[in-house]
Short mmCIF file of C-alpha atoms and ligand atoms in Angstrom, two decimals:
data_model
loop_
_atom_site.label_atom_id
_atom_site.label_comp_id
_atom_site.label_asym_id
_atom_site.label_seq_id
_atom_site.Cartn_x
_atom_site.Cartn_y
_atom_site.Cartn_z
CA UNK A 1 46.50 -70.86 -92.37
CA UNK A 2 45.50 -68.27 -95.04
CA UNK A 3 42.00 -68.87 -95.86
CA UNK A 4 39.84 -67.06 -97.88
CA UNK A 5 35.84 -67.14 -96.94
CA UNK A 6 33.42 -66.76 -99.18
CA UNK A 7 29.56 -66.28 -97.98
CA UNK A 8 26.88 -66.56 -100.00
CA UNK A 9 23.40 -64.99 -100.85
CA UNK A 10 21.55 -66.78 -97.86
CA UNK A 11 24.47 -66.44 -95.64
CA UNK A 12 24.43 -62.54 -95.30
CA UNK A 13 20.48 -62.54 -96.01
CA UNK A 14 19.18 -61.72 -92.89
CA UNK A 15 20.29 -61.25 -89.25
CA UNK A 16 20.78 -64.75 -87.97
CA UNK A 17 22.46 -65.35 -90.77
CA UNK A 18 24.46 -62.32 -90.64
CA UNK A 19 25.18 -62.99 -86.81
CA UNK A 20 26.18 -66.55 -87.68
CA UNK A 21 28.80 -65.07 -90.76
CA UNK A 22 30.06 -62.67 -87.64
CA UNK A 23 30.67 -66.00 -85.13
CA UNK A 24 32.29 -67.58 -88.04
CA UNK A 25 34.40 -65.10 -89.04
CA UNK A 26 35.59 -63.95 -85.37
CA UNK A 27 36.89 -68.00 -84.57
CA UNK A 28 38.12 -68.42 -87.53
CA UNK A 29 40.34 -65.11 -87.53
CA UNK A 30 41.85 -66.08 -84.16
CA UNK A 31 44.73 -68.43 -85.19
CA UNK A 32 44.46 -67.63 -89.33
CA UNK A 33 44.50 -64.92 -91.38
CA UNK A 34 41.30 -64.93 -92.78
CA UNK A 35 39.99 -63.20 -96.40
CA UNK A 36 36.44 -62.57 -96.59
CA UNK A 37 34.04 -62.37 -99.86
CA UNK A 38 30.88 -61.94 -99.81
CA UNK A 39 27.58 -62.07 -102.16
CA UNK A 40 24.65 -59.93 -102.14
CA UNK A 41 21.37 -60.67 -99.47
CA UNK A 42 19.84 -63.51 -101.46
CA UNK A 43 17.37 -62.38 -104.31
CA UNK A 44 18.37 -58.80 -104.65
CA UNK A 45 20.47 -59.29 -107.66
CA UNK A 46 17.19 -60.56 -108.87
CA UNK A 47 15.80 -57.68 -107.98
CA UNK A 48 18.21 -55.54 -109.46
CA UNK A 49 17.43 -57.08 -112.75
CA UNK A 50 13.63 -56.37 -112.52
CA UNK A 51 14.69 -52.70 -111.61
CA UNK A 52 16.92 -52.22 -114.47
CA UNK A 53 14.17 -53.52 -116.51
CA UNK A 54 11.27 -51.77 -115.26
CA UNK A 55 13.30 -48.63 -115.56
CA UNK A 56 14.22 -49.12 -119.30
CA UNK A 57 10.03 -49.34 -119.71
CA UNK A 58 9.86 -45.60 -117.96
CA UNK A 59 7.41 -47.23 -115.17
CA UNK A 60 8.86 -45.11 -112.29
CA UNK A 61 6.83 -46.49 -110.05
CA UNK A 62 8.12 -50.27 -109.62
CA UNK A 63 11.71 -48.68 -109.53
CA UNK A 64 10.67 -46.45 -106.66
CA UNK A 65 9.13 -49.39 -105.00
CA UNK A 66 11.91 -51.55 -105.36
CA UNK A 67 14.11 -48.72 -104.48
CA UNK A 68 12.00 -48.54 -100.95
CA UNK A 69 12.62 -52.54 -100.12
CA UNK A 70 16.17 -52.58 -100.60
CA UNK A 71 16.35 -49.37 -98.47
CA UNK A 72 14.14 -51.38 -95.86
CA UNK A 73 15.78 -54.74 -95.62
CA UNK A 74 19.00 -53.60 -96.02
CA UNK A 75 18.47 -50.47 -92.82
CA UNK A 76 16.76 -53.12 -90.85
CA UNK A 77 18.96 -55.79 -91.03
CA UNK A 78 22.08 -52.92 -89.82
CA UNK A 79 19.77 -51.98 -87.13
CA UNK A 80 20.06 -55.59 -85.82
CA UNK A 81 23.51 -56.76 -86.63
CA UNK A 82 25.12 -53.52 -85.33
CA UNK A 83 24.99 -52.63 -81.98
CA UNK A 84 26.93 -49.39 -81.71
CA UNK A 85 24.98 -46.16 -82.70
CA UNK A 86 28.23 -44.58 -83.87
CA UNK A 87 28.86 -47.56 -86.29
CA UNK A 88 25.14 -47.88 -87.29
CA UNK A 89 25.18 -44.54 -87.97
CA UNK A 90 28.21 -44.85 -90.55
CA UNK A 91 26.91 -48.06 -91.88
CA UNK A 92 23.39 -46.51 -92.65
CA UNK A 93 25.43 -43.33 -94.57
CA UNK A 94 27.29 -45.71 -96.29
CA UNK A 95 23.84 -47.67 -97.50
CA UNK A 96 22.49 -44.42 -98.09
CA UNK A 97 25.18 -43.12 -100.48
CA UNK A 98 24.89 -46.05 -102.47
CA UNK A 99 21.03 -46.25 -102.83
CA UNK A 100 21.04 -42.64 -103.99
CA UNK A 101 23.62 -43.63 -107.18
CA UNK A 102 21.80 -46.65 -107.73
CA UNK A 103 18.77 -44.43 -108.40
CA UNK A 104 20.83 -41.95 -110.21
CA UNK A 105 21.71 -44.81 -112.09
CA UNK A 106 18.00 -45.90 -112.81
CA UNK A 107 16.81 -42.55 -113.50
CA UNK A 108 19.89 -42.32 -116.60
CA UNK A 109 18.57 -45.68 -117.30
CA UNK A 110 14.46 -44.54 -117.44
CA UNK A 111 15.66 -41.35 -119.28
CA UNK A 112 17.29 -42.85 -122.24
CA UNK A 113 14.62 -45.21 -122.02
CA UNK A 114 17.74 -48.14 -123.29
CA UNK A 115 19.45 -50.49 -120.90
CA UNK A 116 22.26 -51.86 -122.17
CA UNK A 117 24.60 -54.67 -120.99
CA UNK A 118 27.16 -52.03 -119.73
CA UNK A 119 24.87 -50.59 -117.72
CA UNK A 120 22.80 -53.37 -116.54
CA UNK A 121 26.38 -53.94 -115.04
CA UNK A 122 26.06 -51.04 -113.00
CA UNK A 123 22.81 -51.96 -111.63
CA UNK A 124 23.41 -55.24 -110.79
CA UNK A 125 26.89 -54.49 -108.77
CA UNK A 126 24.76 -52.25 -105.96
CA UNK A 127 23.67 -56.17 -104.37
CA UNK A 128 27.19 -56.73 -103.27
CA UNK A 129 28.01 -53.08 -102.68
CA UNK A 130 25.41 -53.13 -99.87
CA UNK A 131 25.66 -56.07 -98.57
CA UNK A 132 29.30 -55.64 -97.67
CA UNK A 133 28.23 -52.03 -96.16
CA UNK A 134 26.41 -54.33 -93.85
CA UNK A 135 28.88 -57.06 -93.46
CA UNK A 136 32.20 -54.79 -92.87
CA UNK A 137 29.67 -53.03 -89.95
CA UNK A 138 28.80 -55.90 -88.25
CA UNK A 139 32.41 -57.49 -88.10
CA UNK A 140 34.01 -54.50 -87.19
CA UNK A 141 30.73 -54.04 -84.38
CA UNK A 142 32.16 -57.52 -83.05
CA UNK A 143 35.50 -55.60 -82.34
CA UNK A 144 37.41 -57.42 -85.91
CA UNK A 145 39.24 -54.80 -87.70
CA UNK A 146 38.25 -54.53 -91.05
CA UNK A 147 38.15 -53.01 -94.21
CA UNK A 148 35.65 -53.05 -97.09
CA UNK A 149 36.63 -53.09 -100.68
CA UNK A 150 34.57 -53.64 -103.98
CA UNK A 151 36.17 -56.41 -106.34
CA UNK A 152 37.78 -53.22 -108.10
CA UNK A 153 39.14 -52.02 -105.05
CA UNK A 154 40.87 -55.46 -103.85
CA UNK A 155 42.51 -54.88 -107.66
CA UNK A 156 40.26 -57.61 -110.36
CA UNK A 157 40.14 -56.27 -113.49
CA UNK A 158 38.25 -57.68 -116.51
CA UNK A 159 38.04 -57.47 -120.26
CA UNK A 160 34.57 -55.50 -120.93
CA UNK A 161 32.47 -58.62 -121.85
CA UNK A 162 29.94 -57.49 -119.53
CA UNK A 163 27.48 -59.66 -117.99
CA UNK A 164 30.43 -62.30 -117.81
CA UNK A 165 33.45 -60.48 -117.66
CA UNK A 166 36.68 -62.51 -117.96
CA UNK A 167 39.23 -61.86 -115.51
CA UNK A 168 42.42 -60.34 -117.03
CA UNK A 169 44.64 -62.97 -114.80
CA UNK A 170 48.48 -61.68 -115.03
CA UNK A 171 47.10 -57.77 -113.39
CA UNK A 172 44.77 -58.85 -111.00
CA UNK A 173 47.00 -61.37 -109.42
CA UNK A 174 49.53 -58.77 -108.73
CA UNK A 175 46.86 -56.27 -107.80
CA UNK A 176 45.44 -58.45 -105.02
CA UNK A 177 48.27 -59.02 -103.82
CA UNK A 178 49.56 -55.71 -103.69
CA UNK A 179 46.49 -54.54 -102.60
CA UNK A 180 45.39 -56.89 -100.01
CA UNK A 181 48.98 -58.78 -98.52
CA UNK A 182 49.50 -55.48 -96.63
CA UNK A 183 45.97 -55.19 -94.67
CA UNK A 184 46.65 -58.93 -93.73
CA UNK A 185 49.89 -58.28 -92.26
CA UNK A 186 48.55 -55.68 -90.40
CA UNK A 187 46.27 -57.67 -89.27
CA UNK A 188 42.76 -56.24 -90.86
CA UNK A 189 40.40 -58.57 -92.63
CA UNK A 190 39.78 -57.54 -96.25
CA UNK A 191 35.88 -57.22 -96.64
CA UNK A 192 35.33 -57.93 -100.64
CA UNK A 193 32.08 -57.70 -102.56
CA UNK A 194 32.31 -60.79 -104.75
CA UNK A 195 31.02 -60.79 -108.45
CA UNK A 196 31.64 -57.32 -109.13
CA UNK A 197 35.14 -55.85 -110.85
CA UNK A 198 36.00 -53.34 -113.21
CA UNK A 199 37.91 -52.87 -116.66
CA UNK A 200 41.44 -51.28 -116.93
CA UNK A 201 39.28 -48.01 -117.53
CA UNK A 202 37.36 -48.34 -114.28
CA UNK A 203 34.46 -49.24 -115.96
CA UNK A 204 32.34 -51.64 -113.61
CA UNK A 205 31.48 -55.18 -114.65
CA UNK A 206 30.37 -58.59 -113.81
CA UNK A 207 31.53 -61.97 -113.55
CA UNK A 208 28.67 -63.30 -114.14
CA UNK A 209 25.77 -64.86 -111.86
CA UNK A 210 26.84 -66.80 -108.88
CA UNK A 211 29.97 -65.48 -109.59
CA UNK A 212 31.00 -64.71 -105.59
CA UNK A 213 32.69 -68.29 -105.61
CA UNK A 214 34.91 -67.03 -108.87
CA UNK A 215 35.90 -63.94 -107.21
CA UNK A 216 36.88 -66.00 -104.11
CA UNK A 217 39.07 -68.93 -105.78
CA UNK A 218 40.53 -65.49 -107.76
CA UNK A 219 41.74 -63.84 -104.54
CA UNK A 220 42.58 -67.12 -103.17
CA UNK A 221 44.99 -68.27 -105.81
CA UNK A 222 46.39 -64.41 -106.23
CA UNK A 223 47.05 -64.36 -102.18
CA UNK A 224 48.55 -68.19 -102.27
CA UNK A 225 46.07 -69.20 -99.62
CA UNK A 226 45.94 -72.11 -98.21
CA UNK A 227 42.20 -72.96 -98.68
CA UNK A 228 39.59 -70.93 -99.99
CA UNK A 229 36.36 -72.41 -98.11
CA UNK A 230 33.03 -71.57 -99.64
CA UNK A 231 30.27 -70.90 -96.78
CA UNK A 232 26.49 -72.36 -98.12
CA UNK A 233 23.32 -73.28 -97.12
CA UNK A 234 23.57 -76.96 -97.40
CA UNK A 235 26.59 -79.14 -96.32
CA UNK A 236 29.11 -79.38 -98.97
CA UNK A 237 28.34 -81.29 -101.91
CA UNK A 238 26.21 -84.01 -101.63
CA UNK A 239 25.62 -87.43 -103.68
CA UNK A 240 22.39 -85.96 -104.72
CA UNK A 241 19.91 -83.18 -104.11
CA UNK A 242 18.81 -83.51 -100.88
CA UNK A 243 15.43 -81.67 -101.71
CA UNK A 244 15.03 -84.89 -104.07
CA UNK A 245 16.24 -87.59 -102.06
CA UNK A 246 16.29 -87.46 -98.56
CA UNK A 247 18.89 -89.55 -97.88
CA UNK A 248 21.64 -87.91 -99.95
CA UNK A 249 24.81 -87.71 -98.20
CA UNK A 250 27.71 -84.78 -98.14
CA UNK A 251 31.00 -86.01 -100.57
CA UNK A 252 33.79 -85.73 -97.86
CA UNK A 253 36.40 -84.92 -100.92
CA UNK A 254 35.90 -84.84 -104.33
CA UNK A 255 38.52 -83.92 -107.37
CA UNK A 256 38.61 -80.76 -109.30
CA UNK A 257 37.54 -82.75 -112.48
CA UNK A 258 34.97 -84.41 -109.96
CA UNK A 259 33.40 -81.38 -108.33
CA UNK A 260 33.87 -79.20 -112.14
CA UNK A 261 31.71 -81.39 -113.75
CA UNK A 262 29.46 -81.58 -111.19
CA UNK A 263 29.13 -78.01 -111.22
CA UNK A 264 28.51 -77.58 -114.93
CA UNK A 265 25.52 -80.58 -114.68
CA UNK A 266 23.52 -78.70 -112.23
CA UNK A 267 24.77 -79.42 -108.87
CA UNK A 268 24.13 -76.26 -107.35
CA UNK A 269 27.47 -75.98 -105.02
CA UNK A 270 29.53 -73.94 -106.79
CA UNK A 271 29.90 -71.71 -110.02
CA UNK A 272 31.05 -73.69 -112.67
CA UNK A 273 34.08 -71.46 -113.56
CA UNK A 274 34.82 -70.88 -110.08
CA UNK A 275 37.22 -74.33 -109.58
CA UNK A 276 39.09 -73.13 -112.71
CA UNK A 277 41.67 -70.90 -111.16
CA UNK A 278 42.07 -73.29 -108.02
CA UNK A 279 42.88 -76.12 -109.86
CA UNK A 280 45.61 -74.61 -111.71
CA UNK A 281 47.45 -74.26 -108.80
CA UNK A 282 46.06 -76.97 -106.71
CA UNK A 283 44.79 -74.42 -104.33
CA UNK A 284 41.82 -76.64 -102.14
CA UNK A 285 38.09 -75.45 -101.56
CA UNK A 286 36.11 -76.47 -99.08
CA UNK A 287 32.16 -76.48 -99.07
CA UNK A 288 30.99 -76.01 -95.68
CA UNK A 289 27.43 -74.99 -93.98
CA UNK A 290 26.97 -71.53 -92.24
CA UNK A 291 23.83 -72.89 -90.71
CA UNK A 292 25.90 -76.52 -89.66
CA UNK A 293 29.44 -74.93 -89.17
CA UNK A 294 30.41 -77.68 -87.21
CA UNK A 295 29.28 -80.69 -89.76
CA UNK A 296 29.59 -82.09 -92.72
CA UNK A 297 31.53 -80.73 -95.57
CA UNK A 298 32.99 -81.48 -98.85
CA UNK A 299 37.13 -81.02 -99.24
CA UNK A 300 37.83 -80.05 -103.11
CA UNK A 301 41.32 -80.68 -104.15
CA UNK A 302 43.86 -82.31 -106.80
CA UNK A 303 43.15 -85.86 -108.10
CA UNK A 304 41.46 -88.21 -106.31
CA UNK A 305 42.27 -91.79 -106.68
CA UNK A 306 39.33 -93.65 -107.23
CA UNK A 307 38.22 -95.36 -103.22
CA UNK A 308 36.42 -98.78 -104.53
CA UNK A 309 33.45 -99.37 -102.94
CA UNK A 310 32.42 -95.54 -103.90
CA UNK A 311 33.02 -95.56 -107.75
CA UNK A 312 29.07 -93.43 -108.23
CA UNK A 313 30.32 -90.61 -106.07
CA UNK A 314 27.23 -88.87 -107.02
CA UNK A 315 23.58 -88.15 -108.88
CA UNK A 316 22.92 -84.97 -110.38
CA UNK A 317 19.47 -83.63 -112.36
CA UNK A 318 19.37 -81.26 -114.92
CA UNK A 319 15.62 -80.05 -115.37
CA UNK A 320 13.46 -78.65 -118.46
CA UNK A 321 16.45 -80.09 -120.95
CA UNK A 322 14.59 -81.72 -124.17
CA UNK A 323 16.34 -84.35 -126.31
CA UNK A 324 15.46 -83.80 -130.12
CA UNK A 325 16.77 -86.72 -132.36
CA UNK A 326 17.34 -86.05 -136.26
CA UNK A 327 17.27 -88.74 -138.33
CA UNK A 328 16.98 -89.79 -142.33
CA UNK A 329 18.88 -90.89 -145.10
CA UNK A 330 19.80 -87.50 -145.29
CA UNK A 331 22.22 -88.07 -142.26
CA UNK A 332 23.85 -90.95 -144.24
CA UNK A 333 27.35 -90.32 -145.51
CA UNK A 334 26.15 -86.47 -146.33
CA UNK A 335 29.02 -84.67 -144.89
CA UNK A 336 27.85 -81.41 -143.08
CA UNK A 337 24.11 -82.19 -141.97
CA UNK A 338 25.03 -82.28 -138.59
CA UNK A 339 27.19 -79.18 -138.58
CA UNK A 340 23.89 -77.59 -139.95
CA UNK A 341 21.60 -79.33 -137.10
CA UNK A 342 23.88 -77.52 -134.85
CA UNK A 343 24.14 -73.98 -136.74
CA UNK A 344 20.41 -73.91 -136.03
CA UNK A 345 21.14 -73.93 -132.25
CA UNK A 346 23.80 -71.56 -131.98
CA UNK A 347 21.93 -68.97 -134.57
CA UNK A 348 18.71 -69.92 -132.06
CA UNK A 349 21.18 -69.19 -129.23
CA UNK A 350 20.21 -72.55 -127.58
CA UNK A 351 22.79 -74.58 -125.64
CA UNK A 352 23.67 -78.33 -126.21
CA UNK A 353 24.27 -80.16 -123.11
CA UNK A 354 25.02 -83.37 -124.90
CA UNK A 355 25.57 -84.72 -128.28
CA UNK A 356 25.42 -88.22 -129.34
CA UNK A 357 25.92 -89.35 -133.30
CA UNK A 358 25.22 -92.43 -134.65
CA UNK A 359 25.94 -92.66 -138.56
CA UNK A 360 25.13 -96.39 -138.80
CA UNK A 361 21.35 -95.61 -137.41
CA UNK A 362 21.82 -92.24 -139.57
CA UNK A 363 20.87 -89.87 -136.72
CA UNK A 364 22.01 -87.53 -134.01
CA UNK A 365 20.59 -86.86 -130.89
CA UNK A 366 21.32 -83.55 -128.98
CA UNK A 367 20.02 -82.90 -125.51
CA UNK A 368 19.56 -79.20 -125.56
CA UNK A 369 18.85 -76.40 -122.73
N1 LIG B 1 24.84 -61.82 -106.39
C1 LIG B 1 25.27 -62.48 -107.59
C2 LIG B 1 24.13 -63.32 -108.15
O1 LIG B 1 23.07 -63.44 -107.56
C3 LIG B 1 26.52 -63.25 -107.40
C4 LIG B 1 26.46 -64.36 -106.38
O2 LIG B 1 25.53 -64.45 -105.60
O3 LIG B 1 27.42 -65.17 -106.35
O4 LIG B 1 24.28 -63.85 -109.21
MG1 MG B 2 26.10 -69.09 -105.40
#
């Protein structure tokens, strides 16, 4: 099989969980060719945020001492997922090179005392930059042959909406797979820093947050894999939140409609735009566990007729949403009052999760975000 892997936040995070990502990949890459993506150590694209923000306010000296962590976890954790010196040694110049233009970067940023989306951008793609650094070392430590590419590199290019750049589909498919089909016939696993790509101008951008997953089912669909399988904390997607209720259970398969949905009402699993480009083509994901690689997990894939017995295939929360109700004769056969309820919101920038009109009670009810 062609499968490509995606591994999130908590799966390259530390160095169990880097070790683990390492097994995975190795057994995996025995008998398929295997495509891997991964995200940045969990909570540094936070961090990256607070950076470019503390460096827009001139206070040089949280950037410095964020600068110093990510130096720290990221030259520790290489320490103890790379065994040879003469890799570790590569793999820390690599880190190094980076952290030195992500501080050129913040310095620009602290100078002109303005960060704008563009170059929050910039900032925020050093997270998966590094964390592949660390990734392609440790791989290629376990004796896999490798290569590491930014999304840019493994060819996705985007319009310049930055912050949640929109894929320009028709070049990046053929880039991928011009890019990429060669290093799998040869036999190399492609190393790709999810969420981060570029404009036709080289420019770099985001996909938005969480957006590892989108880059993923992107290179999956443009490389005709056979399954792109998304590597989490948790086993695949469950009935409910199993912080919430214990005895939540993982959805063995679920449809794209299904699991889309899901996604956009606050079931963690996946990013919501991320199924889009899979279900086009019918290309399946599969949620599975990096901590329980051998359990549970949760098979996306075309429709799914409906099992009886099952029809509530799941429960999901969506927290801190308020539901304001309008109401009043002024609701009553006045055409436009609700289109002016909702110019409010969008002037207010304030998103409606649900709308529900009633004109014989003369009200409408939006549940709002
Ligand atoms: N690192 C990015 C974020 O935190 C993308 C991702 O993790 O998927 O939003
Ligand atoms: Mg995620």
């Amino acid at each position: 099989m062609r499968i490509v892997m995606k591994f999130g936040g908590t799966s390259v995070g530390g160095e169990q969980a880097l070790k683990n990502v390492v097994a995975l990949t190795g057994r995996y890459a025995k008998s398929n060719d295997v495509v891997v993506v991964a995200s940045a150590m969990n909570g540094v694209t936070n961090t990256l945020m607070d950076a470019s923000n503390w460096a827009s306010q001139r206070d040089q000296a949280h950037v410095a001492e964020i600068l110093e962590q990510l130096r720290r976890r990221h030259e520790s954790t290489c320490r103890q997922v790379i065994a040879s010196a003469d890799l570790m040694r590569k793999t820390t110049a690599c880190l190094d090179d980076e952290l030195r233009e992500l501080e050129r970067a913040l310095t620009g940023i602290s100078y002109l005392a303005e960060l704008t989306p563009r170059s929050r951008d910039f900032v925020l793609s050093f997270g998966e930059k590094l964390s592949t650094h660390l990734l392609a070392g440790a791989l290629n430590d376990a004796g896999l042959k490798v290569k590491r590419l930014t999304g840019d590199e493994a060819g996705i290019v985007t319009d310049a909406s930055f912050g949640e750049a929109a894929p320009l589909t028709e070049i990046t498919k053929q880039q991928v797979k011009e890019r990429l089909d060669p290093l799998i016939k040869d036999g190399t696993i492609p190393v790709i820093a999810g969420f981060i790509a570029a404009t036709q101008d080289g420019v770099p951008t985001t996909l938005g947050r969480g957006a590892s997953d989108y880059t993923a089912t992107i290179v999956g669909v443009a490389l005709e894999a056979d399954e792109v399988w998304i590597w989490t904390d948790v086993d695949g997607i469950m009935t409910a939140d199993p912080k919430i209720e214990p005895a939540a259970q993982t959805i063995p398969e679920l449809s794209f409609m299904e699991a889309m949905e899901m996604s956009h009402l606050a079931a963690k699993a996946m990013h919501p735009k991320a199924l889009e480009p899979a279900a086009e083509v019918g290309l399946p994901v599969r949620v599975k566990n990096t901590f329980n690689p051998n359990g549970p997990d949760t098979l996306i894939l075309q429709d799914q007729p409906i099992k009886s017995g099952s029809i509530v295939k799941a429960v999901t929360s969506v927290r801190e949403a308020s539901m304001v109700t309008v109401s009043g004769a002024g609701m009553h056969g006045a055409p436009g009052t609700a289109a002016k309820v909702l110019d409010v919101l969008r002037e207010n920038d304030i998103n409606i999760l649900m709308i529900s009109q009633s004109s014989s009670e003369a009200n409408i009810s939006l549940v709002i975000a």
